Amino acid sequence: MSEITTPRELFLHELSDILYVERKLADETLPKLISEVRDDEFKAALEDHLDQTRGHVTNVEQVFGELGEEASAEKCLGFEGLKAEHDKLLEETSSDLIDSVDLGAAARTENYEIAAYEGLRRMAKALGEDKAVDLLDANLAQEKEALRLVEKIATRVSNESVKATA
Ligand SMILES: [Fe+2]
Ligand SMILES: [Fe+2]
């Protein structure tokens, strides 16, 4: 028998998935990236996004509360895949290209989060959970802003790294 049989249950499952991602980012992944990158603007952007990510955790927990549910996280295989790919690539790449590797991983992660929040927002709207929609929108807006900044920094860093090796 299927465990998830209603749109609401599916919504809660997807919410558990993004809670896992946000907690991992706040507790492990972003602090690790901050310690390994060299570019000052990228480091500062990651530090700002770490602050925002702590807020994302709180907002997602609040969405559970809005639905009268206990917040629970479920291992997100998509995120674990992104992380495994990043870790492998880092091992294979010389240290002067760390920023480029980490900018690629950051852009992939933001795109993943954006897709997740757009889906969650759509489901919350359909379920008539307006407060949940607002909380999800707040996270979504910051993910989009973070992606724009990562793309801007990635363009500069790519140009600089190509110039340095020309
Ligand atoms: Fe986030
Ligand atoms: Fe993010």
mmCIF file of C-alpha atoms and ligand atoms in Angstrom:
data_model
loop_
_atom_site.group_PDB
_atom_site.id
_atom_site.type_symbol
_atom_site.label_atom_id
_atom_site.label_comp_id
_atom_site.label_asym_id
_atom_site.label_seq_id
_atom_site.Cartn_x
_atom_site.Cartn_y
_atom_site.Cartn_z
ATOM 1 C CA MET A 1 0.000 0.000 0.000
ATOM 2 C CA SER A 2 1.172 3.486 -0.749
ATOM 3 C CA GLU A 3 2.080 5.546 2.291
ATOM 4 C CA ILE A 4 1.286 8.834 0.600
ATOM 5 C CA THR A 5 -2.272 8.882 -0.693
ATOM 6 C CA THR A 6 -3.419 12.527 -0.464
ATOM 7 C CA PRO A 7 -2.067 15.853 -1.802
ATOM 8 C CA ARG A 8 -1.704 17.009 1.805
ATOM 9 C CA GLU A 9 0.461 13.995 2.668
ATOM 10 C CA LEU A 10 2.552 14.599 -0.430
ATOM 11 C CA PHE A 11 2.945 18.256 0.576
ATOM 12 C CA LEU A 12 4.102 17.219 4.062
ATOM 13 C CA HIS A 13 6.573 14.769 2.564
ATOM 14 C CA GLU A 14 8.050 17.463 0.302
ATOM 15 C CA LEU A 15 8.206 19.785 3.296
ATOM 16 C CA SER A 16 10.188 17.173 5.280
ATOM 17 C CA ASP A 17 12.523 16.918 2.324
ATOM 18 C CA ILE A 18 13.291 20.661 2.177
ATOM 19 C CA LEU A 19 13.599 20.824 5.979
ATOM 20 C CA TYR A 20 16.355 18.205 5.738
ATOM 21 C CA VAL A 21 18.109 20.311 3.064
ATOM 22 C CA GLU A 22 17.848 23.592 4.980
ATOM 23 C CA ARG A 23 19.074 22.035 8.240
ATOM 24 C CA LYS A 24 22.021 20.354 6.504
ATOM 25 C CA LEU A 25 22.928 23.622 4.777
ATOM 26 C CA ALA A 26 22.726 25.606 8.019
ATOM 27 C CA ASP A 27 24.559 23.079 10.223
ATOM 28 C CA GLU A 28 27.166 21.588 7.894
ATOM 29 C CA THR A 29 27.344 22.509 4.234
ATOM 30 C CA LEU A 30 27.434 26.318 4.284
ATOM 31 C CA PRO A 31 29.914 26.537 7.215
ATOM 32 C CA LYS A 32 32.150 24.074 5.325
ATOM 33 C CA LEU A 33 31.915 26.079 2.087
ATOM 34 C CA ILE A 34 32.639 29.318 3.957
ATOM 35 C CA SER A 35 35.824 27.802 5.368
ATOM 36 C CA GLU A 36 37.051 26.511 2.002
ATOM 37 C CA VAL A 37 36.379 29.336 -0.472
ATOM 38 C CA ARG A 38 38.977 32.039 -1.147
ATOM 39 C CA ASP A 39 37.101 34.789 -2.939
ATOM 40 C CA ASP A 40 36.049 37.523 -0.481
ATOM 41 C CA GLU A 41 32.780 38.436 -2.200
ATOM 42 C CA PHE A 42 31.763 34.769 -2.441
ATOM 43 C CA LYS A 43 32.664 34.170 1.213
ATOM 44 C CA ALA A 44 30.590 37.178 2.304
ATOM 45 C CA ALA A 45 27.656 36.027 0.144
ATOM 46 C CA LEU A 46 27.812 32.572 1.746
ATOM 47 C CA GLU A 47 27.915 34.113 5.226
ATOM 48 C CA ASP A 48 24.814 36.201 4.440
ATOM 49 C CA HIS A 49 23.060 33.172 2.995
ATOM 50 C CA LEU A 50 23.910 31.134 6.092
ATOM 51 C CA ASP A 51 22.004 33.709 8.167
ATOM 52 C CA GLN A 52 19.100 33.560 5.719
ATOM 53 C CA THR A 53 19.190 29.747 5.750
ATOM 54 C CA ARG A 54 18.724 29.665 9.530
ATOM 55 C CA GLY A 55 15.571 31.692 8.868
ATOM 56 C CA HIS A 56 14.535 29.216 6.162
ATOM 57 C CA VAL A 57 14.677 26.407 8.736
ATOM 58 C CA THR A 58 12.446 28.410 11.097
ATOM 59 C CA ASN A 59 9.992 29.277 8.311
ATOM 60 C CA VAL A 60 9.666 25.654 7.183
ATOM 61 C CA GLU A 61 9.147 24.558 10.793
ATOM 62 C CA GLN A 62 6.448 27.217 11.011
ATOM 63 C CA VAL A 63 4.730 25.852 7.899
ATOM 64 C CA PHE A 64 4.456 22.498 9.688
ATOM 65 C CA GLY A 65 2.936 24.381 12.621
ATOM 66 C CA GLU A 66 0.413 26.101 10.326
ATOM 67 C CA LEU A 67 -0.781 22.671 9.250
ATOM 68 C CA GLY A 68 -0.975 21.478 12.851
ATOM 69 C CA GLU A 69 1.878 19.039 12.323
ATOM 70 C CA GLU A 70 5.108 18.291 14.153
ATOM 71 C CA ALA A 71 8.154 19.388 12.084
ATOM 72 C CA SER A 72 10.050 16.388 10.754
ATOM 73 C CA ALA A 73 12.954 16.058 8.324
ATOM 74 C CA GLU A 74 13.449 13.234 5.875
ATOM 75 C CA LYS A 75 16.730 12.484 4.112
ATOM 76 C CA CYS A 76 16.726 14.228 0.740
ATOM 77 C CA LEU A 77 18.518 12.042 -1.834
ATOM 78 C CA GLY A 78 18.630 14.857 -4.405
ATOM 79 C CA PHE A 79 20.647 17.046 -2.053
ATOM 80 C CA GLU A 80 22.870 14.144 -0.988
ATOM 81 C CA GLY A 81 23.566 13.525 -4.690
ATOM 82 C CA LEU A 82 24.576 17.145 -5.250
ATOM 83 C CA LYS A 83 26.810 16.990 -2.200
ATOM 84 C CA ALA A 84 28.467 13.706 -3.251
ATOM 85 C CA GLU A 85 29.132 15.104 -6.721
ATOM 86 C CA HIS A 86 30.664 18.263 -5.243
ATOM 87 C CA ASP A 87 32.894 16.303 -2.849
ATOM 88 C CA LYS A 88 34.165 14.044 -5.647
ATOM 89 C CA LEU A 89 34.814 16.959 -7.995
ATOM 90 C CA LEU A 90 36.704 18.802 -5.267
ATOM 91 C CA GLU A 91 39.021 15.800 -4.818
ATOM 92 C CA GLU A 92 39.720 15.719 -8.552
ATOM 93 C CA THR A 93 40.332 19.458 -8.966
ATOM 94 C CA SER A 94 43.393 21.561 -8.153
ATOM 95 C CA SER A 95 42.990 23.889 -5.202
ATOM 96 C CA ASP A 96 43.220 27.118 -7.253
ATOM 97 C CA LEU A 97 39.869 26.172 -8.854
ATOM 98 C CA ILE A 98 38.025 25.616 -5.543
ATOM 99 C CA ASP A 99 35.949 28.773 -5.895
ATOM 100 C CA SER A 100 34.720 27.728 -9.335
ATOM 101 C CA VAL A 101 33.795 24.254 -8.064
ATOM 102 C CA ASP A 102 31.957 25.722 -5.075
ATOM 103 C CA LEU A 103 30.171 28.356 -7.184
ATOM 104 C CA GLY A 104 28.882 25.551 -9.431
ATOM 105 C CA ALA A 105 27.677 23.596 -6.410
ATOM 106 C CA ALA A 106 26.058 26.698 -4.899
ATOM 107 C CA ALA A 107 24.200 27.460 -8.152
ATOM 108 C CA ARG A 108 22.956 23.852 -8.402
ATOM 109 C CA THR A 109 21.782 23.920 -4.791
ATOM 110 C CA GLU A 110 19.937 27.229 -5.200
ATOM 111 C CA ASN A 111 18.217 25.942 -8.336
ATOM 112 C CA TYR A 112 17.213 22.798 -6.428
ATOM 113 C CA GLU A 113 15.801 24.858 -3.566
ATOM 114 C CA ILE A 114 13.967 27.172 -5.970
ATOM 115 C CA ALA A 115 12.284 24.208 -7.701
ATOM 116 C CA ALA A 116 11.359 22.729 -4.309
ATOM 117 C CA TYR A 117 9.837 25.962 -2.998
ATOM 118 C CA GLU A 118 7.958 26.639 -6.231
ATOM 119 C CA GLY A 119 6.396 23.169 -5.978
ATOM 120 C CA LEU A 120 5.600 23.554 -2.280
ATOM 121 C CA ARG A 121 4.120 26.996 -2.828
ATOM 122 C CA ARG A 122 1.905 25.656 -5.619
ATOM 123 C CA MET A 123 0.656 22.829 -3.376
ATOM 124 C CA ALA A 124 0.100 25.112 -0.368
ATOM 125 C CA LYS A 125 -1.922 27.468 -2.572
ATOM 126 C CA ALA A 126 -4.052 24.597 -3.890
ATOM 127 C CA LEU A 127 -4.607 23.390 -0.316
ATOM 128 C CA GLY A 128 -5.783 26.894 0.698
ATOM 129 C CA GLU A 129 -2.949 27.263 3.238
ATOM 130 C CA ASP A 130 -2.362 30.985 2.765
ATOM 131 C CA LYS A 131 -0.015 31.522 5.721
ATOM 132 C CA ALA A 132 2.115 28.636 4.486
ATOM 133 C CA VAL A 133 2.208 30.262 1.028
ATOM 134 C CA ASP A 134 3.568 33.494 2.563
ATOM 135 C CA LEU A 135 6.272 31.668 4.525
ATOM 136 C CA LEU A 136 7.312 29.638 1.480
ATOM 137 C CA ASP A 137 7.344 32.775 -0.665
ATOM 138 C CA ALA A 138 9.707 34.467 1.787
ATOM 139 C CA ASN A 139 12.197 31.597 1.433
ATOM 140 C CA LEU A 140 11.737 31.427 -2.337
ATOM 141 C CA ALA A 141 12.502 35.141 -2.771
ATOM 142 C CA GLN A 142 15.789 34.781 -0.850
ATOM 143 C CA GLU A 143 16.813 31.688 -2.821
ATOM 144 C CA LYS A 144 16.264 33.575 -6.079
ATOM 145 C CA GLU A 145 18.255 36.527 -4.799
ATOM 146 C CA ALA A 146 21.059 34.175 -3.679
ATOM 147 C CA LEU A 147 21.135 32.503 -7.100
ATOM 148 C CA ARG A 148 21.411 35.859 -8.878
ATOM 149 C CA LEU A 149 24.370 36.833 -6.695
ATOM 150 C CA VAL A 150 26.087 33.446 -7.156
ATOM 151 C CA GLU A 151 25.692 33.770 -10.934
ATOM 152 C CA LYS A 152 27.167 37.265 -10.864
ATOM 153 C CA ILE A 153 30.167 36.160 -8.781
ATOM 154 C CA ALA A 154 30.610 33.028 -10.935
ATOM 155 C CA THR A 155 30.850 35.153 -14.076
ATOM 156 C CA ARG A 156 33.620 37.278 -12.582
ATOM 157 C CA VAL A 157 35.507 34.311 -11.082
ATOM 158 C CA SER A 158 35.288 32.344 -14.366
ATOM 159 C CA ASN A 159 36.694 35.275 -16.316
ATOM 160 C CA GLU A 160 39.480 35.792 -13.783
ATOM 161 C CA SER A 161 40.460 32.132 -13.706
ATOM 162 C CA VAL A 162 40.600 31.870 -17.488
ATOM 163 C CA LYS A 163 42.689 35.055 -17.669
ATOM 164 C CA ALA A 164 45.070 33.751 -14.984
ATOM 165 C CA THR A 165 45.796 30.598 -16.960
ATOM 166 C CA ALA A 166 45.937 32.188 -20.446
HETATM 167 FE FE FE B 1 17.308 27.869 1.782
HETATM 168 FE FE FE B 2 19.698 28.680 -0.612
#
